[in-house]
Amino acid sequence: MNTKSQRICLLLAFAVQSCVSTPAGACTGLRLIAADGGVVVGRTMEFGVDVESDVLVVPAGTELTNTLADPSKGMHYQAKYGFVGANVLGMKAVVDGVNEKGLYVGGFYFPGYAEYAKPMPETEERALAPEDYGAWLLANFATVAEVKANYDKVVLVPKPIAEIGGESFPGHFVVHDSSGASVVIEPMDGKLKLFDNPLGVITNSPSFDWHLTNLRNYINLTATNVPPVDAGGIRLTQFGQGTGLHGIPGDFTPPSRFVRAVAYSQAAQKLATADETVPQVFHLMNSFDIPVGAVRDVHEGQVHNDYTVWTSAADLKNMRWLYRTYKDQTIRSVDVRKALDAAAGQPRLIEMDSSQPIQDISTSFK
């Protein structure tokens, strides 16, 4: 087994163990809309190992196939639209991406709840592995309306991995378009279930409708500070800023992150343009950044740390996919149209990993 295969097996093994005992893949996604109508989507990618993502550039016309154990028993298709996004460990799977029409798709962990269809001869021509679904959406549809009309025309089936006991990746998906429309798609009871997503937020388990219901526990939260009150002749005033959000859950569990993502995105100042909103989205995503050591699990004597491997933003107005990594906080941008043109009809990769030098300005006087 070569080095990359060993890393893939390690990642998959950790992923399946995570479904049982570890909060791995603690990803968070949210959306802001600028005054000019520009939609900007932000997300974090968390995992217990470095997923070694690269930027995958897939032009329109590319022949795509499934990644099932036997690809002949699954869907084959040609990309109608080109797209750009992040993969993992050299796989074809796109976990976060944008196509040339401004459609965004993000795949998020959904452990304990994802349940796929059983492989059947009559549906094998429409079958995809769960990790193939994001690329299929990006390659075929331009708007959320089109996705809503077609999302269940494929069948997601388990992809057995012998090295990890035949388990499959658990995932659910968020889709946004340049109009601001958004949906969440979840595989449950062997079928794909679609929810409208007016808040533009997603995290992980449990199901999306549960998270919406749970928000009712926090309807007291507001970005506005609580005014002073008089009690027994004593005037009580706040110690400092933030009293309106007193009680907001601050841990890294999916329900708590969902509540925070809704609170912060709803409270965010509406800026004039998408260009101005991109840095704002990265600032919001700082609130969900997990440093190594803050979330951990011990399994068979080994410590696994879940951490933010990279953070991305998708500017659906100006057609850019931007990111920064754990090792390099510099924000890098990929112009979707420019990258697709430069690819000249061939799928290409752009390396994401880098290190960030610390600049010494000790003598840089004004």
Coordinates of C-alpha atoms in Angstrom, one line a residue:
M1 CA 0.0 0.0 0.0
N2 CA 1.5 3.4 -1.0
T3 CA 1.7 6.4 1.3
K4 CA -1.4 8.1 -0.1
S5 CA -3.4 4.9 0.1
Q6 CA -2.4 4.6 3.7
R7 CA -3.5 8.2 4.4
I8 CA -6.8 7.5 2.8
C9 CA -7.4 4.4 4.9
L10 CA -6.4 6.3 8.0
L11 CA -8.9 9.1 7.1
L12 CA -11.7 6.7 6.3
A13 CA -11.0 4.6 9.4
F14 CA -11.1 7.7 11.6
A15 CA -14.3 8.9 9.8
V16 CA -16.2 5.7 10.6
Q17 CA -14.9 5.5 14.2
S18 CA -16.1 9.2 14.4
C19 CA -19.6 8.3 13.5
V20 CA -19.7 6.2 16.7
S21 CA -17.6 8.0 19.3
T22 CA -16.1 11.2 18.0
P23 CA -17.4 14.7 17.0
A24 CA -15.3 14.6 13.8
G25 CA -16.2 16.8 10.9
A26 CA -17.6 19.6 13.0
C27 CA -18.2 21.8 10.0
T28 CA -20.3 25.0 10.0
G29 CA -21.8 26.9 7.1
L30 CA -23.6 30.2 6.8
R31 CA -24.7 32.8 4.2
L32 CA -24.8 36.6 4.0
I33 CA -26.5 38.7 1.3
A34 CA -25.0 42.2 0.5
A35 CA -27.1 45.2 -0.3
D36 CA -26.2 44.8 -4.0
G37 CA -27.8 41.3 -3.9
G38 CA -24.4 39.5 -3.9
V39 CA -24.5 36.2 -2.0
V40 CA -21.4 35.1 0.0
V41 CA -21.3 31.7 1.6
G42 CA -18.8 30.7 4.3
R43 CA -17.9 27.3 5.8
T44 CA -15.3 25.6 7.9
M45 CA -13.9 22.2 7.3
E46 CA -13.0 20.3 10.4
F47 CA -11.6 16.8 10.7
G48 CA -9.3 14.8 13.0
V49 CA -6.5 14.5 10.4
D50 CA -5.3 16.8 7.6
V51 CA -7.6 16.0 4.7
E52 CA -4.9 17.4 2.3
S53 CA -7.4 19.2 0.1
D54 CA -6.6 20.6 -3.3
V55 CA -8.6 22.9 -5.5
L56 CA -10.3 20.8 -8.2
V57 CA -11.0 22.6 -11.5
V58 CA -13.5 20.6 -13.7
P59 CA -14.4 22.2 -17.1
A60 CA -17.8 21.7 -18.8
G61 CA -17.8 18.7 -21.0
T62 CA -15.7 16.6 -18.6
E63 CA -16.8 12.9 -18.5
L64 CA -17.6 12.1 -14.9
T65 CA -18.3 8.7 -13.3
N66 CA -19.2 7.4 -9.9
T67 CA -16.6 6.2 -7.3
L68 CA -18.5 3.1 -6.4
A69 CA -16.5 -0.1 -5.8
D70 CA -17.7 -1.2 -9.3
P71 CA -18.1 2.0 -11.4
S72 CA -19.9 0.0 -14.1
K73 CA -22.8 -0.3 -11.7
G74 CA -23.4 3.4 -11.3
M75 CA -24.0 6.7 -13.1
H76 CA -21.8 8.1 -15.8
Y77 CA -22.4 11.6 -17.1
Q78 CA -20.9 14.6 -18.8
A79 CA -20.6 17.9 -16.9
K80 CA -23.0 20.5 -18.4
Y81 CA -21.3 23.2 -16.3
G82 CA -17.7 23.7 -15.2
F83 CA -17.0 24.0 -11.5
V84 CA -14.3 24.7 -8.9
G85 CA -14.0 23.4 -5.4
A86 CA -12.1 21.5 -2.7
N87 CA -11.5 17.8 -2.7
V88 CA -9.9 15.5 -0.1
L89 CA -6.8 13.4 -0.5
G90 CA -6.8 13.5 -4.2
M91 CA -10.3 12.1 -4.5
K92 CA -12.8 13.3 -7.2
A93 CA -15.3 14.2 -4.5
V94 CA -16.0 17.9 -4.1
V95 CA -16.8 18.8 -0.5
D96 CA -17.2 22.5 -1.2
G97 CA -17.5 24.2 -4.6
V98 CA -19.1 26.7 -7.0
N99 CA -20.0 26.2 -10.7
E100 CA -19.8 28.7 -13.5
K101 CA -23.5 29.6 -13.0
G102 CA -23.1 30.6 -9.4
L103 CA -24.5 27.5 -7.8
Y104 CA -22.7 26.5 -4.5
V105 CA -22.8 23.0 -2.9
G106 CA -21.3 22.0 0.4
G107 CA -21.1 18.6 1.9
F108 CA -21.2 18.3 5.7
Y109 CA -20.9 15.4 8.1
F110 CA -24.2 13.8 9.2
P111 CA -23.2 10.9 11.4
G112 CA -25.9 8.7 13.0
Y113 CA -28.6 10.0 10.7
A114 CA -27.5 9.4 7.1
E115 CA -29.2 6.3 5.7
Y116 CA -28.7 5.4 2.0
A117 CA -30.7 3.4 -0.4
K118 CA -30.1 -0.3 -0.9
P119 CA -28.3 -1.0 -4.3
M120 CA -30.9 -2.4 -6.7
P121 CA -30.4 -3.6 -10.3
E122 CA -33.3 -1.3 -11.5
T123 CA -31.6 1.8 -10.1
E124 CA -27.9 1.1 -10.7
E125 CA -27.8 3.4 -13.7
R126 CA -28.7 6.3 -11.4
A127 CA -26.5 5.2 -8.5
L128 CA -23.8 7.4 -6.9
A129 CA -21.6 7.1 -3.9
P130 CA -22.5 9.7 -1.2
E131 CA -19.3 11.6 -1.9
D132 CA -20.2 11.9 -5.6
Y133 CA -23.4 13.9 -5.0
G134 CA -21.8 17.3 -4.7
A135 CA -20.0 17.1 -8.1
W136 CA -23.2 15.8 -9.7
L137 CA -25.2 18.8 -8.5
L138 CA -22.5 21.3 -9.6
A139 CA -22.0 19.7 -13.0
N140 CA -25.7 19.7 -13.9
F141 CA -27.7 22.6 -12.4
A142 CA -27.6 26.4 -12.4
T143 CA -30.1 27.3 -9.7
V144 CA -31.7 26.0 -6.6
A145 CA -35.0 25.8 -8.4
E146 CA -33.4 23.3 -10.9
V147 CA -32.0 21.4 -8.0
K148 CA -35.4 21.2 -6.3
A149 CA -36.8 19.7 -9.5
N150 CA -34.1 17.1 -9.9
Y151 CA -32.3 16.4 -6.6
D152 CA -33.8 12.9 -6.2
K153 CA -33.2 11.7 -9.8
V154 CA -30.1 9.9 -8.5
V155 CA -29.9 7.3 -5.9
L156 CA -27.2 7.5 -3.2
V157 CA -26.0 4.0 -2.2
P158 CA -23.5 2.9 0.4
K159 CA -19.9 2.6 -0.7
P160 CA -18.4 -0.3 1.1
I161 CA -14.8 0.1 2.3
A162 CA -13.3 -3.3 3.2
E163 CA -10.6 -1.7 5.4
I164 CA -13.2 -0.1 7.7
G165 CA -15.8 -2.9 7.9
G166 CA -17.9 -1.9 4.9
E167 CA -19.0 1.5 6.3
S168 CA -19.9 4.5 4.2
F169 CA -19.4 8.2 4.5
P170 CA -22.4 9.9 6.3
G171 CA -23.2 13.3 4.7
H172 CA -25.8 15.9 4.0
F173 CA -25.7 18.8 1.7
V174 CA -26.4 22.5 1.5
V175 CA -27.1 24.3 -1.9
H176 CA -27.1 28.0 -2.5
D177 CA -27.5 30.1 -5.7
S178 CA -26.8 33.6 -6.7
S179 CA -30.4 34.7 -6.0
G180 CA -30.0 33.8 -2.3
A181 CA -32.2 30.7 -2.5
S182 CA -31.0 27.8 -0.4
V183 CA -31.9 24.2 0.4
V184 CA -30.6 21.4 2.5
I185 CA -30.7 17.8 1.2
E186 CA -30.5 14.9 3.6
P187 CA -30.4 11.1 3.0
M188 CA -32.8 9.6 5.5
D189 CA -34.7 6.3 5.4
G190 CA -33.0 5.4 2.1
K191 CA -34.4 8.5 0.3
L192 CA -33.3 12.1 -0.3
K193 CA -35.2 14.6 1.7
L194 CA -35.2 18.3 0.8
F195 CA -35.7 21.3 3.2
D196 CA -35.9 25.0 2.3
N197 CA -33.2 26.9 4.1
P198 CA -34.3 30.5 4.5
L199 CA -31.6 31.2 7.2
G200 CA -28.8 29.9 5.0
V201 CA -27.2 27.9 7.9
I202 CA -26.0 24.3 8.3
T203 CA -24.0 22.3 10.7
N204 CA -24.2 18.5 11.4
S205 CA -26.5 16.1 13.1
P206 CA -29.3 15.8 14.0
S207 CA -31.6 16.5 11.1
F208 CA -32.1 20.0 9.7
D209 CA -35.7 20.3 10.8
W210 CA -34.6 19.5 14.4
H211 CA -32.2 22.4 14.3
L212 CA -34.9 24.8 13.2
T213 CA -37.2 23.6 16.0
N214 CA -34.3 24.0 18.5
L215 CA -34.0 27.7 17.7
R216 CA -37.2 28.2 19.6
N217 CA -35.2 27.7 22.8
Y218 CA -33.2 30.9 22.0
I219 CA -35.8 33.4 20.9
N220 CA -34.7 35.7 23.7
L221 CA -31.3 36.3 22.1
T222 CA -30.6 39.6 20.5
A223 CA -27.5 41.6 19.4
T224 CA -28.9 44.6 21.3
N225 CA -27.6 45.1 24.8
V226 CA -30.2 44.7 27.6
P227 CA -31.2 48.1 29.1
P228 CA -30.7 48.9 32.8
V229 CA -33.4 47.9 35.2
D230 CA -34.5 49.2 38.6
A231 CA -34.8 46.6 41.4
G232 CA -35.6 47.6 45.0
G233 CA -34.4 51.1 44.5
I234 CA -31.1 49.9 43.0
R235 CA -30.3 50.6 39.3
L236 CA -28.7 47.6 37.7
T237 CA -26.6 48.1 34.7
Q238 CA -24.5 45.8 32.5
F239 CA -20.9 45.1 33.3
G240 CA -20.0 45.4 29.6
Q241 CA -21.0 44.7 26.0
G242 CA -22.9 41.6 24.9
T243 CA -25.7 41.2 27.4
G244 CA -28.3 40.7 24.6
L245 CA -26.5 37.4 23.7
H246 CA -26.1 36.3 27.2
G247 CA -26.8 32.6 27.3
I248 CA -25.9 31.8 23.7
P249 CA -24.3 28.3 23.6
G250 CA -20.5 28.5 23.2
D251 CA -19.5 24.9 22.7
F252 CA -18.6 23.2 19.5
T253 CA -21.5 20.7 19.3
P254 CA -23.6 20.9 16.1
P255 CA -26.7 22.3 17.8
S256 CA -24.7 25.0 19.6
R257 CA -22.9 26.0 16.4
F258 CA -26.2 26.1 14.5
V259 CA -27.6 28.6 17.0
R260 CA -24.5 30.8 16.9
A261 CA -24.4 30.7 13.1
V262 CA -28.0 31.9 12.9
A263 CA -27.5 34.5 15.6
Y264 CA -24.3 36.0 14.1
S265 CA -25.5 35.9 10.5
Q266 CA -28.8 37.4 11.3
A267 CA -27.1 40.2 13.3
A268 CA -24.4 40.9 10.7
Q269 CA -24.5 44.4 9.3
K270 CA -25.6 44.4 5.7
L271 CA -22.7 45.8 3.7
A272 CA -22.9 47.4 0.3
T273 CA -21.2 44.9 -2.0
A274 CA -20.2 41.3 -2.2
D275 CA -16.6 42.4 -2.2
E276 CA -17.0 44.0 1.2
T277 CA -19.0 41.0 2.5
V278 CA -16.3 38.4 1.8
P279 CA -14.0 39.7 4.7
Q280 CA -17.1 40.0 6.9
V281 CA -17.9 36.3 6.2
F282 CA -14.3 35.3 7.2
H283 CA -14.7 37.3 10.4
L284 CA -17.9 35.4 11.2
M285 CA -16.3 32.1 10.5
N286 CA -13.6 33.0 13.1
S287 CA -16.3 32.3 15.7
F288 CA -16.3 28.6 14.6
D289 CA -12.6 28.1 14.3
I290 CA -11.4 25.0 16.3
P291 CA -7.8 25.0 17.4
V292 CA -5.9 21.7 17.8
G293 CA -6.6 20.4 21.3
A294 CA -10.0 22.1 22.0
V295 CA -12.0 19.1 20.8
R296 CA -10.5 15.6 21.2
D297 CA -11.4 12.0 21.6
V298 CA -9.3 9.1 22.9
H299 CA -9.8 5.8 21.1
E300 CA -7.8 2.7 21.8
G301 CA -5.2 4.8 23.5
Q302 CA -4.8 7.3 20.7
V303 CA -5.8 11.0 20.9
H304 CA -7.7 12.4 17.9
N305 CA -8.1 16.1 17.7
D306 CA -10.9 17.6 15.6
Y307 CA -9.7 21.0 14.2
T308 CA -10.4 23.5 11.5
V309 CA -8.3 22.3 8.5
W310 CA -9.5 25.1 6.3
T311 CA -12.1 27.8 5.9
S312 CA -13.7 28.9 2.7
A313 CA -15.9 31.6 1.3
A314 CA -17.8 31.5 -2.0
D315 CA -18.7 34.8 -3.7
L316 CA -21.6 33.9 -6.0
K317 CA -21.8 37.4 -7.5
N318 CA -18.2 37.8 -8.6
M319 CA -17.7 34.0 -9.1
R320 CA -14.8 33.5 -6.7
W321 CA -14.0 30.6 -4.3
L322 CA -11.7 31.8 -1.5
Y323 CA -10.0 29.9 1.3
R324 CA -7.4 29.9 4.1
T325 CA -5.8 27.0 5.8
Y326 CA -4.8 26.1 9.4
K327 CA -1.2 26.6 8.5
D328 CA -1.7 29.7 6.4
Q329 CA -4.3 32.4 7.3
T330 CA -3.6 34.3 4.1
I331 CA -6.9 34.4 2.1
R332 CA -6.4 33.1 -1.4
S333 CA -8.9 33.5 -4.3
V334 CA -9.8 31.3 -7.3
D335 CA -11.7 33.1 -10.0
V336 CA -14.0 30.4 -11.3
R337 CA -14.3 31.6 -14.9
K338 CA -10.6 32.3 -15.2
A339 CA -9.6 28.9 -13.7
L340 CA -12.0 27.1 -16.0
D341 CA -10.6 29.0 -19.1
A342 CA -7.0 28.2 -18.0
A343 CA -7.8 24.5 -17.6
A344 CA -8.3 24.3 -21.4
G345 CA -10.9 21.6 -21.2
Q346 CA -9.0 19.3 -18.8
P347 CA -9.6 18.7 -15.1
R348 CA -6.8 20.3 -13.1
L349 CA -5.6 20.7 -9.5
I350 CA -4.4 23.7 -7.6
E351 CA -2.4 23.0 -4.5
M352 CA -4.0 24.4 -1.3
D353 CA -1.5 23.6 1.3
S354 CA 1.1 26.2 2.2
S355 CA 2.8 27.8 5.2
Q356 CA 2.6 31.4 6.3
P357 CA 5.8 33.4 7.1
I358 CA 5.6 35.9 9.9
Q359 CA 6.7 39.3 8.7
D360 CA 9.1 41.2 10.8
I361 CA 8.2 45.0 10.8
S362 CA 10.5 46.0 13.7
T363 CA 12.1 48.8 11.7
S364 CA 9.3 49.6 9.3
F365 CA 8.7 53.1 10.7
K366 CA 6.3 55.6 9.1

